[in-house]
Short mmCIF file of C-alpha atoms in Angstrom, two decimals:
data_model
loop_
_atom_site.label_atom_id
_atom_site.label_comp_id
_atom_site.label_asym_id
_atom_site.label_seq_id
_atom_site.Cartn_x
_atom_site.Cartn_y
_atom_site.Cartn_z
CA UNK A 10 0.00 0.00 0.00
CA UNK A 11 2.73 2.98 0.86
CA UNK A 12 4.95 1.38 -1.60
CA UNK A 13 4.16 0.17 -5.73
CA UNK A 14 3.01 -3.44 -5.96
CA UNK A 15 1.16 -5.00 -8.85
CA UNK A 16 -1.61 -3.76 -7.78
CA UNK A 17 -0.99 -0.58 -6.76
CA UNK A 18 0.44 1.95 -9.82
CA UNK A 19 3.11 4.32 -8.86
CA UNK A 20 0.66 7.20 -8.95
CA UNK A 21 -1.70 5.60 -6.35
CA UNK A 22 1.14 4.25 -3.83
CA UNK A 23 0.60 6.05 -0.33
CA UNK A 24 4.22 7.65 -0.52
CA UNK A 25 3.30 9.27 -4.02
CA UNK A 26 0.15 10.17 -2.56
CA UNK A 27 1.64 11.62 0.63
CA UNK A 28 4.41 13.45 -1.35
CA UNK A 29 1.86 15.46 -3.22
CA UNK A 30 -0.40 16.45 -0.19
CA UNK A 31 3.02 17.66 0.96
CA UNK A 32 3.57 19.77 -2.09
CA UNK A 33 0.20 21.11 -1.09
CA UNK A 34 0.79 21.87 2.16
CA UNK A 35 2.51 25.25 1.28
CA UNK A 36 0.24 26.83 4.03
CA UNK A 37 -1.95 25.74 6.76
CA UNK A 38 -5.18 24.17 5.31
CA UNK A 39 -8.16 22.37 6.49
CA UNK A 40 -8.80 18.59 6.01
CA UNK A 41 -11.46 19.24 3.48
CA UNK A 42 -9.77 21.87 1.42
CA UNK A 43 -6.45 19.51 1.34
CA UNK A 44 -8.83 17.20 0.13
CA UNK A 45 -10.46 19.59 -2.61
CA UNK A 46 -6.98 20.31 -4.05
CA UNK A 47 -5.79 17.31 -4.43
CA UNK A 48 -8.69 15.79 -5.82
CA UNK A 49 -8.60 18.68 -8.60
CA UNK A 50 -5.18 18.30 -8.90
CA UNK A 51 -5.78 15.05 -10.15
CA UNK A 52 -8.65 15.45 -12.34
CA UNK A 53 -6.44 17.57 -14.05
CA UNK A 54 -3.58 15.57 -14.74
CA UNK A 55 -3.84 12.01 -16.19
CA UNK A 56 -3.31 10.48 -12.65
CA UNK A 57 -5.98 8.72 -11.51
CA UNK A 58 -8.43 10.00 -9.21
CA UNK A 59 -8.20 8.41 -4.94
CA UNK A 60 -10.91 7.89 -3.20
CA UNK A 61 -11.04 9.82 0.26
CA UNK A 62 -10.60 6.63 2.01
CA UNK A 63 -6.84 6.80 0.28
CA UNK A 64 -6.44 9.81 0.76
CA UNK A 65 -7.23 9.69 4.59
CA UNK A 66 -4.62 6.67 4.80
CA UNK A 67 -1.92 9.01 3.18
CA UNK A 68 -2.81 11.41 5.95
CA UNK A 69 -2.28 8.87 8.98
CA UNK A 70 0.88 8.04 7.16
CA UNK A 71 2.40 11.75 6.82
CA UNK A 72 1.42 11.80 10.59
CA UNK A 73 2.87 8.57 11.41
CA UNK A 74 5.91 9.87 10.10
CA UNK A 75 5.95 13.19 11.55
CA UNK A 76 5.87 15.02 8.23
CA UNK A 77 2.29 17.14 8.88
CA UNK A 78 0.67 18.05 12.64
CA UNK A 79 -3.09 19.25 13.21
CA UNK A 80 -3.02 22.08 15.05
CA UNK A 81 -4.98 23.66 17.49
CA UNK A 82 -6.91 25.51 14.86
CA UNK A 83 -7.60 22.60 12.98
CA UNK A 84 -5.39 23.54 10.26
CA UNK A 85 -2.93 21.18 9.17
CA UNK A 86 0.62 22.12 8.59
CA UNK A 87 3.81 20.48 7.26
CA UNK A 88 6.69 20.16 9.26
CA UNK A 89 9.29 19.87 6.01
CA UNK A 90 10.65 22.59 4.65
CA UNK B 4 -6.00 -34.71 -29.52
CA UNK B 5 -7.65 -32.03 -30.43
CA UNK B 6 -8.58 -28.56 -29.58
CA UNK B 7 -11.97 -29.58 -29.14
CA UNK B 8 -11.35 -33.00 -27.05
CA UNK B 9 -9.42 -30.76 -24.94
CA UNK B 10 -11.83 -28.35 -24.30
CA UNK B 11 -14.21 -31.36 -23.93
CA UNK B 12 -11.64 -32.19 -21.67
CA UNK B 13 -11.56 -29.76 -19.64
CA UNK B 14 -15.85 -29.39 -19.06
CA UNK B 15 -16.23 -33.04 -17.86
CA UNK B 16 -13.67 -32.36 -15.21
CA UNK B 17 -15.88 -29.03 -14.60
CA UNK B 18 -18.83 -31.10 -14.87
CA UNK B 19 -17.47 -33.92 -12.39
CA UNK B 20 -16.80 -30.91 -9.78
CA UNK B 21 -19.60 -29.25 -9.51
CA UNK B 22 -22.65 -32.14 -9.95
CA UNK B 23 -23.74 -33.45 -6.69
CA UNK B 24 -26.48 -36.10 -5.64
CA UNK B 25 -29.12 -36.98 -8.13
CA UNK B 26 -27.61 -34.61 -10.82
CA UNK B 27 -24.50 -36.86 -10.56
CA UNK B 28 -26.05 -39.96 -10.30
CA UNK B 29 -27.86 -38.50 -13.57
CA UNK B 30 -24.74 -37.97 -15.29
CA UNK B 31 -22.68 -41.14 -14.66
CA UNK B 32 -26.20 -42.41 -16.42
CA UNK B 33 -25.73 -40.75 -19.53
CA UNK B 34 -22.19 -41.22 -19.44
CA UNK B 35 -22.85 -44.72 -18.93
CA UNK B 36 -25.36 -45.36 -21.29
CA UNK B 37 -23.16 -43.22 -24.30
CA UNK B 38 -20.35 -45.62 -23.91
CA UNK B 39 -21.66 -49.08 -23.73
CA UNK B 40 -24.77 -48.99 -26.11
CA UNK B 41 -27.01 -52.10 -25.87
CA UNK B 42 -24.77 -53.21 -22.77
CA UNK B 43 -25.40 -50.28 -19.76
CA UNK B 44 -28.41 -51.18 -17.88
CA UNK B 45 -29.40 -47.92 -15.75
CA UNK B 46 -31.90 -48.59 -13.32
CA UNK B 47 -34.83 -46.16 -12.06
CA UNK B 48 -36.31 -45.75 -8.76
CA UNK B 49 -39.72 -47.83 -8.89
CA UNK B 50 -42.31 -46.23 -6.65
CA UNK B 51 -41.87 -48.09 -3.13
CA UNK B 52 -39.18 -50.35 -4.26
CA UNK B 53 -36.47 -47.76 -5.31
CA UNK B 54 -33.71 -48.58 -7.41
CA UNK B 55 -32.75 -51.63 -4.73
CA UNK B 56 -29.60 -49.77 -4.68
CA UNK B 57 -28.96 -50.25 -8.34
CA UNK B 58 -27.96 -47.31 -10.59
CA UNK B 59 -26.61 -49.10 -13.31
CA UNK B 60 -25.12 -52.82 -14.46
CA UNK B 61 -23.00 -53.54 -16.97
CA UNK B 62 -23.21 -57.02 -17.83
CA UNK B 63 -20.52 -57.73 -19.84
CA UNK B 64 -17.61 -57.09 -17.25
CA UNK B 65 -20.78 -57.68 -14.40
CA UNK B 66 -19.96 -54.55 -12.84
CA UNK B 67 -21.98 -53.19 -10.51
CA UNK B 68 -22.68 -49.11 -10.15
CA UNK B 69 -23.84 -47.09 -7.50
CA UNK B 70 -23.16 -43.47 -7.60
CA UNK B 71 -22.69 -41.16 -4.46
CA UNK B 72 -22.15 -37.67 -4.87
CA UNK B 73 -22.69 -35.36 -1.49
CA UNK B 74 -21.48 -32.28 -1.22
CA UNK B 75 -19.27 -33.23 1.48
CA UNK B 76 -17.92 -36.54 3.00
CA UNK B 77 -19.55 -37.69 6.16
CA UNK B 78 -18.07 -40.84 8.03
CA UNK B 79 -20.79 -42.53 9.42
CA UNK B 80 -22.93 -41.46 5.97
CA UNK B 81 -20.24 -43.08 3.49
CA UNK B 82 -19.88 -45.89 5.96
CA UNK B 83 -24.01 -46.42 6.34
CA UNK B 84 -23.83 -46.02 2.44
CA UNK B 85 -21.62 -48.41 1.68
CA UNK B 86 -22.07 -51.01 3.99
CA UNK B 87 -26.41 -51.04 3.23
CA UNK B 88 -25.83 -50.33 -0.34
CA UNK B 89 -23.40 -53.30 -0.99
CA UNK B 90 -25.77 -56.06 1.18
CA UNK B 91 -28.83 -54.26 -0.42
CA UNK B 92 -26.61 -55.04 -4.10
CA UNK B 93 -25.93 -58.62 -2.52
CA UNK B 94 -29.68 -59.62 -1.56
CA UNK B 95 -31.24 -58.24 -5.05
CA UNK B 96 -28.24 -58.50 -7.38
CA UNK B 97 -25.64 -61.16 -5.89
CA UNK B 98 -25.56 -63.33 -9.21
CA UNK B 99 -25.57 -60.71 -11.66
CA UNK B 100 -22.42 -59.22 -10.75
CA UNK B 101 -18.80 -59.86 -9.57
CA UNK B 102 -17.76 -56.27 -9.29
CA UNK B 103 -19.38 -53.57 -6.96
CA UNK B 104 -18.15 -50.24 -7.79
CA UNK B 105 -19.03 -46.94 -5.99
CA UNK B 106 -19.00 -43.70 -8.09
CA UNK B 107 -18.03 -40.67 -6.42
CA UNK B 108 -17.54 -37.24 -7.28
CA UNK B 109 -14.14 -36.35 -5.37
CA UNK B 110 -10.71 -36.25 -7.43
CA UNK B 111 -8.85 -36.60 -4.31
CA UNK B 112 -9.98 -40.08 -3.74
CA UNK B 113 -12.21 -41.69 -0.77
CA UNK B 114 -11.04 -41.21 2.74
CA UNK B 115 -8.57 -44.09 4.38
CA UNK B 116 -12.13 -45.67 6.08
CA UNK B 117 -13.93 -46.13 3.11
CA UNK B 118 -11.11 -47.53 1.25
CA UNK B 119 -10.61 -49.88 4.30
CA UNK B 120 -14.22 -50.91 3.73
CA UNK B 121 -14.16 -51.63 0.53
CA UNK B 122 -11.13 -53.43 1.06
CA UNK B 123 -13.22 -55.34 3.90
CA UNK B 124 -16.26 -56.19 2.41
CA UNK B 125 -14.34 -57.56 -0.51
CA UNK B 126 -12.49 -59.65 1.87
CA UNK B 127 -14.94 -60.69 4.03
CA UNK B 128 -17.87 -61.79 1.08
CA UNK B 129 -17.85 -65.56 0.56
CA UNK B 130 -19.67 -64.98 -2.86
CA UNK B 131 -16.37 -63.03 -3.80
CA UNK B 132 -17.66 -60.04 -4.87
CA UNK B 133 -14.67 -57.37 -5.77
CA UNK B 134 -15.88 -54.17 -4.32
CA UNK B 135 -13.98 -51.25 -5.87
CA UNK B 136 -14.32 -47.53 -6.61
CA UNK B 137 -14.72 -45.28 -9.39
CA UNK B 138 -13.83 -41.63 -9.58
CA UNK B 139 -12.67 -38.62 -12.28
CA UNK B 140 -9.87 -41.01 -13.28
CA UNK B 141 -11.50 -44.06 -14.22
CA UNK B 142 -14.93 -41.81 -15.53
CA UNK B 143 -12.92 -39.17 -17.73
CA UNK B 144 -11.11 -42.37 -19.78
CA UNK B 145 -14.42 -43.88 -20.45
CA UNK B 146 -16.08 -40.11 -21.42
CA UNK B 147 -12.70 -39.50 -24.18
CA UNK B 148 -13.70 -43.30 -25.71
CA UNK B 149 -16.80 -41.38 -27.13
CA UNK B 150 -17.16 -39.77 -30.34
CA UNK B 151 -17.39 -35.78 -30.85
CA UNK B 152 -21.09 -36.48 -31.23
CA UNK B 153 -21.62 -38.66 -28.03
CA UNK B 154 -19.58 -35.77 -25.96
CA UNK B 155 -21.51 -33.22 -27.65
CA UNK B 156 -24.45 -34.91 -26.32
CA UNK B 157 -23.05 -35.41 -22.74
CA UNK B 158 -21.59 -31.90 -22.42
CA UNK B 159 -22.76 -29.76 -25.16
CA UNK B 160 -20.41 -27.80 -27.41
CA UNK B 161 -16.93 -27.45 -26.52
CA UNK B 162 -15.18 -23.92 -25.74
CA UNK B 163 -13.86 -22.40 -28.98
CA UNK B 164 -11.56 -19.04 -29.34
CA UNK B 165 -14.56 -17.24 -30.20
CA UNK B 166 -16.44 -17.44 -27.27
CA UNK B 167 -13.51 -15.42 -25.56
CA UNK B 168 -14.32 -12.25 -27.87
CA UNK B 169 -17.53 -11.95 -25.86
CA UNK B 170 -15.91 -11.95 -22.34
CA UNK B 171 -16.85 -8.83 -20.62
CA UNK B 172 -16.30 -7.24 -17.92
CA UNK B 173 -19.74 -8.57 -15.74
CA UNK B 174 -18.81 -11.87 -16.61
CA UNK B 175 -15.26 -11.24 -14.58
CA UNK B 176 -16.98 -9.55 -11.55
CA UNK B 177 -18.70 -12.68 -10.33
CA UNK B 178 -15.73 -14.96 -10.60
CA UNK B 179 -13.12 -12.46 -8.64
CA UNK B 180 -15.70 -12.30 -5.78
CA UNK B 181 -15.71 -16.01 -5.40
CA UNK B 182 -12.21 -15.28 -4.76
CA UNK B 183 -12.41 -13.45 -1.93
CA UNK B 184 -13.62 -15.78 0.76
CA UNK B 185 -10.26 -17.53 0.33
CA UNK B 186 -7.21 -16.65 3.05
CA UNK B 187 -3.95 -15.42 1.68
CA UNK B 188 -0.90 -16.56 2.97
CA UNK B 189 1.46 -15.02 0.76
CA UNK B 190 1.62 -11.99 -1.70
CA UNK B 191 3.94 -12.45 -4.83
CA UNK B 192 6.69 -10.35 -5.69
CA UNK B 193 7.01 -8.05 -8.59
CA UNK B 194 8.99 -10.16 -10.95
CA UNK B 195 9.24 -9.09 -14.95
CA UNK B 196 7.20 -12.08 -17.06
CA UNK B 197 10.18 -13.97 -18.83
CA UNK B 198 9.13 -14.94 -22.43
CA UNK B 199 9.52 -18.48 -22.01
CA UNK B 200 6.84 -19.12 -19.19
CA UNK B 201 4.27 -20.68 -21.02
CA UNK B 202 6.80 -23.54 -22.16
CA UNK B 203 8.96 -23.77 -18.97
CA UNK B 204 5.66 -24.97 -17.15
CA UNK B 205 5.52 -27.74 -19.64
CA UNK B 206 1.73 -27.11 -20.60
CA UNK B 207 0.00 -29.18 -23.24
CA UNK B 208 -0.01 -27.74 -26.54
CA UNK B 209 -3.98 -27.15 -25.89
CA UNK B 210 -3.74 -25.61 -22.60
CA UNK B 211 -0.80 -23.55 -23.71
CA UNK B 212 -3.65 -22.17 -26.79
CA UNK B 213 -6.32 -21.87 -23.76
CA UNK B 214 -3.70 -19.46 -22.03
CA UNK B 215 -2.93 -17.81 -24.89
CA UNK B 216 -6.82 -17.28 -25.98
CA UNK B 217 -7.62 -16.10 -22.05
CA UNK B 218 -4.71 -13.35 -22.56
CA UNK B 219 -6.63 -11.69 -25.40
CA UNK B 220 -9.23 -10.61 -22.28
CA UNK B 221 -6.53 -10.01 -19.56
CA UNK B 222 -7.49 -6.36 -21.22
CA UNK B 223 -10.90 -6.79 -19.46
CA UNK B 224 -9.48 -7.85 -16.30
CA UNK B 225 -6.98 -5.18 -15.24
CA UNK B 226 -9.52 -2.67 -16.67
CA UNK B 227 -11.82 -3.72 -14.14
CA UNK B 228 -9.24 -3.92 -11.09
CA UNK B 229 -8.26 -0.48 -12.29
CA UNK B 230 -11.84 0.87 -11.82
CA UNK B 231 -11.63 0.22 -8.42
CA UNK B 232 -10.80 3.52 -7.13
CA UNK B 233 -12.34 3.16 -3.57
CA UNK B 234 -10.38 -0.09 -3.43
CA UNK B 235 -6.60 0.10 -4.20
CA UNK B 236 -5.29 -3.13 -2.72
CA UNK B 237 -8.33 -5.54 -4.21
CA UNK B 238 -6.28 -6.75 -7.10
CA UNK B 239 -3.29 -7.68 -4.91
CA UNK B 240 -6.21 -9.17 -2.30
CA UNK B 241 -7.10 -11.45 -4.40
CA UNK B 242 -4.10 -12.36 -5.93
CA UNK B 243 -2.94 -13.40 -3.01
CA UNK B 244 -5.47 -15.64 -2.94
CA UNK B 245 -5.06 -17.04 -6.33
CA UNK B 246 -1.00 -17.42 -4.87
CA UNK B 247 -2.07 -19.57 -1.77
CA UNK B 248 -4.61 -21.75 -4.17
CA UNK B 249 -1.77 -22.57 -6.75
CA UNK B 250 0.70 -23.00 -3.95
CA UNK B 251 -1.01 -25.96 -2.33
CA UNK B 252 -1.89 -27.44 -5.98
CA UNK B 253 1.96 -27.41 -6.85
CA UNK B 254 2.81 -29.13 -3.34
CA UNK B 255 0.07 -31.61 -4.22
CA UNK B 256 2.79 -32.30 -7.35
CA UNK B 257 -0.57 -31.28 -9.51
CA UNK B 258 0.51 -31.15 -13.16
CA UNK B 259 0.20 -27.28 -14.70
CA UNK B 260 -2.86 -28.54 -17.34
CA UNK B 261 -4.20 -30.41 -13.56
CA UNK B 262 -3.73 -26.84 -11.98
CA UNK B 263 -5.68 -24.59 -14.55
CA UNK B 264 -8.82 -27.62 -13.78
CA UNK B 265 -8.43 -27.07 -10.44
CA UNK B 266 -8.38 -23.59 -10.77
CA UNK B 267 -11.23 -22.94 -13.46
CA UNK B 268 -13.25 -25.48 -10.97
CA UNK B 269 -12.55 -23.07 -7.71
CA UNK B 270 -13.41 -19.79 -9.14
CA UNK B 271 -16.09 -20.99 -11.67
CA UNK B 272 -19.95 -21.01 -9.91
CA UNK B 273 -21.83 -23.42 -11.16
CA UNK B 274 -23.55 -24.18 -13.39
CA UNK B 275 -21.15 -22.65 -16.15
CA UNK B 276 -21.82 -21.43 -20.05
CA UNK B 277 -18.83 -21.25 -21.91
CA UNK B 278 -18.88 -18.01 -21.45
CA UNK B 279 -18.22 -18.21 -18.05
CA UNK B 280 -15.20 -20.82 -18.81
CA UNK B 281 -14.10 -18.18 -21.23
CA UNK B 282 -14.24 -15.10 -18.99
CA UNK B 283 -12.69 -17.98 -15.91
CA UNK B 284 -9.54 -18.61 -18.32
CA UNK B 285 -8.97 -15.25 -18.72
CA UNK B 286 -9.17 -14.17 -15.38
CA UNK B 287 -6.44 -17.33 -14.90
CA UNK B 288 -4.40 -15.92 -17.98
CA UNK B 289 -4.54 -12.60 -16.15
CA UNK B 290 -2.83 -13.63 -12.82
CA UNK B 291 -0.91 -15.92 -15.07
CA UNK B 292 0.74 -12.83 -17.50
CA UNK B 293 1.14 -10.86 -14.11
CA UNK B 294 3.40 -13.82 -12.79
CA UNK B 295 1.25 -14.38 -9.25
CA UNK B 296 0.91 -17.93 -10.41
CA UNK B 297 2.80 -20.72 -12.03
CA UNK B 298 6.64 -20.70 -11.90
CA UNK B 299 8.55 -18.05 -14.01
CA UNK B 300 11.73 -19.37 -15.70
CA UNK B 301 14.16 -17.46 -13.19
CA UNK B 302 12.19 -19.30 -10.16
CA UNK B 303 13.17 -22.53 -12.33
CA UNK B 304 16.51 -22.56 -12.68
CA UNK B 305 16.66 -21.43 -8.92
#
């Protein structure tokens, strides 16, 4: 799942996934417009789409890792520069 | 032998897996009375008398046929069958026959009691009676003595490369969710297909053209995995699945032709068109191309 398999193409892996909510996460955002960005992100691009289930799983991975936090606010923030 | 008598082949071992009880007994009738004309002599149930535990003689050889086809082996149900059904054979039968076979519908053979019974009661019976069994082995040599016409007749037309140009998607959907109740063990590795697979796993020629005809629709296969947007991992799922099945047929030292059988009869629900075969070989063909079964030539030489 984080990684290619058969199964999974490159452009749905968790990591690829996780490295473009990253991308996103220029400046604090909420969960839902994250969401709404990367989702027309990808209807623009010949990727194909995630469902929010996916995209929720990237998520607890970036937080596994301690790439993103949830603040206070509700806002979530990367921690990369 | 043929395309054809290979794809006949291939439906009487589907047939032989999926009939159970009367359908079975119904079957070995047919098959029965296609291969000895004028000498098979099925017997019906007659009101209050039943078949006296009688579904068929054959007098030249004097064999005796009973068939038993449950959906699952019971040991004090095969027992009681065997044991009433032979002394029911003895009392209305004895002199008509010197062999008492039972028919059964699993390829794996009876259980070590039954075989001790048999063993047993042909022991034990001072009219010396042989009491034997009969299963795919024994049935799918007699069902290849018959002519195209006669296993036209038994199974209906055989599978032919275009029924594969009609495989669609639906017809794939039903047969992957069969494969879901099954519990990986393993998933496969991401290994390149080497060119050379088909003949490294020493396939018939006809199986080999099977393959090959089920890989025109692999199309329709990974188009419908790839539709599965709310469900990323389901392809790997259930090749996982299709890993652990093929794993325990190649310990079993099944043969690869043996394997797609047992395969085709896992995932196929009966009953089955050729359609369904069709759509069933190339969901096989799929996992097949995408190296999650059978051995690839770098696994070989390992």
């Amino acid at each position: 799942m984080i990684l290619p398999t058969k199964g999974i193409r490159p452009d749905r892996a968790l990591i690829t996934i996780g490295g473009e909510i990253i991308d996103i996460l220029r400046e604090p955002m909420t969960i839902s417009g994250l969401w709404s960005t990367l989702r027309d992100r990808r209807s623009v691009s010949s990727t194909r789409e995630v469902s929010f289930d996916w995209f929720v799983l990237a998520l607890d991975m970036l937080f596994a890792v301690g790439v993103v936090r949830l603040g206070s606010d509700n806002f979530l923030t990367r921690r990369v520069r | 032998m043929s395309t054809e008598r290979a794809a006949w082949r291939m439906q009487f071992r589907l047939a032989y897996a999926e009939k159970q009880g009367s359908e079975f007994e119904s079957f070995v009738r047919d098959l029965m009375e296609l291969a000895f004309p004028g000498d098979f002599i099925p017997v019906a149930a007659a009101g209050s008398e039943g078949d006296r535990k009688c579904d068929g003689l054959l007098p030249s050889p004097r064999r005796f046929l009973q068939a038993y086809a449950p959906k699952t082996f019971n040991k004090n149900q095969l027992l009681h069958k065997i044991n009433e059904d032979y002394r029911g054979a003895i009392e209305h039968w004895g002199d008509r026959f010197d062999i008492w076979t039972l028919v059964h519908n699993s390829r794996e053979g009876l259980p070590p009691y039954a075989v001790e019974r048999l063993h047993d009661l042909s022991v034990d019976d001072t009219s010396h009676h042989i009491c034997e069994e009969w299963r795919y082995g024994q049935l799918v040599q007699v069902a290849m003595e018959l002519s195209d016409d006669d296993l036209a007749d038994l199974l209906g037309p055989p599978l032919r490369p275009a029924d594969f140009l009609q495989v669609e998607i639906a017809d794939i959907v039903d047969l992957l969710r069969a494969i879901e109740e099954v519990t990986p063990t393993e998933m496969a590795p991401i290994n390149p297909v080497p060119h050379d697979k088909l003949q490294r796993n020493q396939f018939s020629r006809d199986y080999e053209d099977y393959l090959r005809q089920g890989m025109r629709r692999t199309d329709r296969v990974q188009r419908y995995f790839d539709e599965q947007v709310g469900r990323p991992s389901y392809r790997d799922d259930l090749a996982a699945r299709f890993t652990t099945k093929y794993r325990l047929l190649k310990d079993e030292s099944y043969s690869s032709d043996a394997i797609v059988d047992e395969l085709l009869a896992w995932i196929i629900p009966p009953p089955s068109s050729l359609k369904v075969q069709a759509a069933a070989l190339a969901v096989i063909a799929y996992f097949f191309e995408q190296c999650d079964i059978f051995e690839s030539s770098m696994e070989m030489k390992a």
